[in-house]
């Protein structure tokens, strides 16, 4: 069991995508609480602007590409149930843990929507690989995690528009032939993490590196594992 860092956001996305009658075009108003959270945690951000209306689909890009903890908060607030924000967030994290259980992830637990938890956010390479494999069954997830960069038009509070530009933190995209995802993670406890996936010749390899000592080592190990997988 290891701290998961932002690879947690794979589950955040998975919970959202499993909602019944999910409308990716539904708009979510960006609340001050989300930006305050980013500042207080010194967290990775999609630079969402208070008062803007951003669609659920756009929030998934903001979640998975720049690893926006503000986007994660917005999604947890939107898809959790309860009369207060705290209740909705708690409910959403409950859904994350229920999903982990239903997928048979026996060594996985979440205490946050983004990986910045109170030390009870953990998983294993095997569990995260199983989770990623399951999440890749959703076409929206596949589309988002293989995107290197995107420019999204969002509605401002005054009814005008602005463009948000997001770049994927996963340097295997374009750096390893056939890469189709999935998610980076990092943190003081998590060190450097990467859940990766690539397809070559009709064969897909998915795997996970946790607690690596640097971005360079994380990338090198992921490439070695994929090379090994494709040779099998």
mmCIF file with all atom_site columns, N, CA, C and O in Angstrom, residues 9 18 47-48 68 81 136 151 159 178-179 188 197 202 205 207 214:
data_model
loop_
_atom_site.group_PDB
_atom_site.id
_atom_site.type_symbol
_atom_site.label_atom_id
_atom_site.label_alt_id
_atom_site.label_comp_id
_atom_site.label_asym_id
_atom_site.label_entity_id
_atom_site.label_seq_id
_atom_site.pdbx_PDB_ins_code
_atom_site.Cartn_x
_atom_site.Cartn_y
_atom_site.Cartn_z
_atom_site.occupancy
_atom_site.B_iso_or_equiv
_atom_site.pdbx_formal_charge
_atom_site.auth_seq_id
_atom_site.auth_comp_id
_atom_site.auth_asym_id
_atom_site.auth_atom_id
_atom_site.pdbx_PDB_model_num
ATOM 1  N N  . UNK A 1 9   ? -7.280  10.790 -8.921  1.00 0.00 ? 9   UNK A N  1
ATOM 2  C CA . UNK A 1 9   ? -8.257  11.451 -9.807  1.00 0.00 ? 9   UNK A CA 1
ATOM 3  C C  . UNK A 1 9   ? -8.820  10.503 -10.872 1.00 0.00 ? 9   UNK A C  1
ATOM 4  O O  . UNK A 1 9   ? -9.846  10.810 -11.483 1.00 0.00 ? 9   UNK A O  1
ATOM 5  N N  . UNK A 1 18  ? -19.754 7.166  -14.120 1.00 0.00 ? 18  UNK A N  1
ATOM 6  C CA . UNK A 1 18  ? -20.719 6.088  -13.841 1.00 0.00 ? 18  UNK A CA 1
ATOM 7  C C  . UNK A 1 18  ? -22.087 6.622  -13.402 1.00 0.00 ? 18  UNK A C  1
ATOM 8  O O  . UNK A 1 18  ? -23.012 5.836  -13.188 1.00 0.00 ? 18  UNK A O  1
ATOM 9  N N  . UNK A 1 47  ? -6.754  26.295 -12.792 1.00 0.00 ? 47  UNK A N  1
ATOM 10 C CA . UNK A 1 47  ? -6.903  27.760 -12.823 1.00 0.00 ? 47  UNK A CA 1
ATOM 11 C C  . UNK A 1 47  ? -8.339  28.173 -13.153 1.00 0.00 ? 47  UNK A C  1
ATOM 12 O O  . UNK A 1 47  ? -8.566  29.119 -13.918 1.00 0.00 ? 47  UNK A O  1
ATOM 13 N N  . UNK A 1 48  ? -9.290  27.453 -12.579 1.00 0.00 ? 48  UNK A N  1
ATOM 14 C CA . UNK A 1 48  ? -10.702 27.796 -12.783 1.00 0.00 ? 48  UNK A CA 1
ATOM 15 C C  . UNK A 1 48  ? -10.994 29.137 -12.114 1.00 0.00 ? 48  UNK A C  1
ATOM 16 O O  . UNK A 1 48  ? -10.448 29.441 -11.046 1.00 0.00 ? 48  UNK A O  1
ATOM 17 N N  . UNK A 1 68  ? -6.115  19.315 -12.046 1.00 0.00 ? 68  UNK A N  1
ATOM 18 C CA . UNK A 1 68  ? -6.737  20.373 -11.257 1.00 0.00 ? 68  UNK A CA 1
ATOM 19 C C  . UNK A 1 68  ? -7.500  19.876 -10.036 1.00 0.00 ? 68  UNK A C  1
ATOM 20 O O  . UNK A 1 68  ? -8.511  19.190 -10.158 1.00 0.00 ? 68  UNK A O  1
ATOM 21 N N  . UNK A 1 81  ? -24.098 13.861 -2.794  1.00 0.00 ? 81  UNK A N  1
ATOM 22 C CA . UNK A 1 81  ? -25.448 14.281 -2.407  1.00 0.00 ? 81  UNK A CA 1
ATOM 23 C C  . UNK A 1 81  ? -25.440 14.789 -0.969  1.00 0.00 ? 81  UNK A C  1
ATOM 24 O O  . UNK A 1 81  ? -24.671 14.313 -0.134  1.00 0.00 ? 81  UNK A O  1
ATOM 25 N N  . UNK A 1 136 ? -10.945 2.849  -18.464 1.00 0.00 ? 136 UNK A N  1
ATOM 26 C CA . UNK A 1 136 ? -10.728 2.929  -19.911 1.00 0.00 ? 136 UNK A CA 1
ATOM 27 C C  . UNK A 1 136 ? -11.897 2.342  -20.713 1.00 0.00 ? 136 UNK A C  1
ATOM 28 O O  . UNK A 1 136 ? -11.946 2.480  -21.926 1.00 0.00 ? 136 UNK A O  1
ATOM 29 N N  . UNK A 1 151 ? -8.008  23.351 -25.566 1.00 0.00 ? 151 UNK A N  1
ATOM 30 C CA . UNK A 1 151 ? -8.450  24.729 -25.333 1.00 0.00 ? 151 UNK A CA 1
ATOM 31 C C  . UNK A 1 151 ? -9.968  24.667 -25.222 1.00 0.00 ? 151 UNK A C  1
ATOM 32 O O  . UNK A 1 151 ? -10.627 24.192 -26.147 1.00 0.00 ? 151 UNK A O  1
ATOM 33 N N  . UNK A 1 159 ? -21.651 36.493 -18.783 1.00 0.00 ? 159 UNK A N  1
ATOM 34 C CA . UNK A 1 159 ? -22.267 35.956 -19.998 1.00 0.00 ? 159 UNK A CA 1
ATOM 35 C C  . UNK A 1 159 ? -21.324 35.893 -21.182 1.00 0.00 ? 159 UNK A C  1
ATOM 36 O O  . UNK A 1 159 ? -21.640 35.314 -22.210 1.00 0.00 ? 159 UNK A O  1
ATOM 37 N N  . UNK A 1 178 ? 2.505   4.914  -28.973 1.00 0.00 ? 178 UNK A N  1
ATOM 38 C CA . UNK A 1 178 ? 1.308   4.145  -28.653 1.00 0.00 ? 178 UNK A CA 1
ATOM 39 C C  . UNK A 1 178 ? 0.637   4.530  -27.344 1.00 0.00 ? 178 UNK A C  1
ATOM 40 O O  . UNK A 1 178 ? -0.408  3.979  -26.997 1.00 0.00 ? 178 UNK A O  1
ATOM 41 N N  . UNK A 1 179 ? 1.224   5.486  -26.600 1.00 0.00 ? 179 UNK A N  1
ATOM 42 C CA . UNK A 1 179 ? 0.643   5.885  -25.300 1.00 0.00 ? 179 UNK A CA 1
ATOM 43 C C  . UNK A 1 179 ? -0.769  6.432  -25.463 1.00 0.00 ? 179 UNK A C  1
ATOM 44 O O  . UNK A 1 179 ? -1.040  7.264  -26.334 1.00 0.00 ? 179 UNK A O  1
ATOM 45 N N  . UNK A 1 188 ? 4.391   14.924 -1.326  1.00 0.00 ? 188 UNK A N  1
ATOM 46 C CA . UNK A 1 188 ? 5.464   14.693 -0.358  1.00 0.00 ? 188 UNK A CA 1
ATOM 47 C C  . UNK A 1 188 ? 5.561   13.229 0.060   1.00 0.00 ? 188 UNK A C  1
ATOM 48 O O  . UNK A 1 188 ? 6.656   12.674 0.165   1.00 0.00 ? 188 UNK A O  1
ATOM 49 N N  . UNK A 1 197 ? -0.738  3.693  -19.875 1.00 0.00 ? 197 UNK A N  1
ATOM 50 C CA . UNK A 1 197 ? -1.364  2.753  -20.816 1.00 0.00 ? 197 UNK A CA 1
ATOM 51 C C  . UNK A 1 197 ? -0.873  3.059  -22.223 1.00 0.00 ? 197 UNK A C  1
ATOM 52 O O  . UNK A 1 197 ? -0.708  4.220  -22.596 1.00 0.00 ? 197 UNK A O  1
ATOM 53 N N  . UNK A 1 202 ? -2.640  -3.734 -31.665 1.00 0.00 ? 202 UNK A N  1
ATOM 54 C CA . UNK A 1 202 ? -3.868  -4.323 -31.124 1.00 0.00 ? 202 UNK A CA 1
ATOM 55 C C  . UNK A 1 202 ? -3.743  -4.835 -29.700 1.00 0.00 ? 202 UNK A C  1
ATOM 56 O O  . UNK A 1 202 ? -4.686  -5.408 -29.155 1.00 0.00 ? 202 UNK A O  1
ATOM 57 N N  . UNK A 1 205 ? -1.260  -2.383 -23.003 1.00 0.00 ? 205 UNK A N  1
ATOM 58 C CA . UNK A 1 205 ? -0.560  -2.642 -21.746 1.00 0.00 ? 205 UNK A CA 1
ATOM 59 C C  . UNK A 1 205 ? -0.898  -1.504 -20.782 1.00 0.00 ? 205 UNK A C  1
ATOM 60 O O  . UNK A 1 205 ? -0.794  -0.331 -21.142 1.00 0.00 ? 205 UNK A O  1
ATOM 61 N N  . UNK A 1 207 ? -0.342  -0.249 -16.626 1.00 0.00 ? 207 UNK A N  1
ATOM 62 C CA . UNK A 1 207 ? 0.393   -0.527 -15.401 1.00 0.00 ? 207 UNK A CA 1
ATOM 63 C C  . UNK A 1 207 ? 0.563   0.705  -14.535 1.00 0.00 ? 207 UNK A C  1
ATOM 64 O O  . UNK A 1 207 ? 0.079   1.785  -14.882 1.00 0.00 ? 207 UNK A O  1
ATOM 65 N N  . UNK A 1 214 ? 11.872  10.282 -8.767  1.00 0.00 ? 214 UNK A N  1
ATOM 66 C CA . UNK A 1 214 ? 11.902  11.481 -9.622  1.00 0.00 ? 214 UNK A CA 1
ATOM 67 C C  . UNK A 1 214 ? 10.996  11.270 -10.831 1.00 0.00 ? 214 UNK A C  1
ATOM 68 O O  . UNK A 1 214 ? 10.615  10.135 -11.142 1.00 0.00 ? 214 UNK A O  1
#
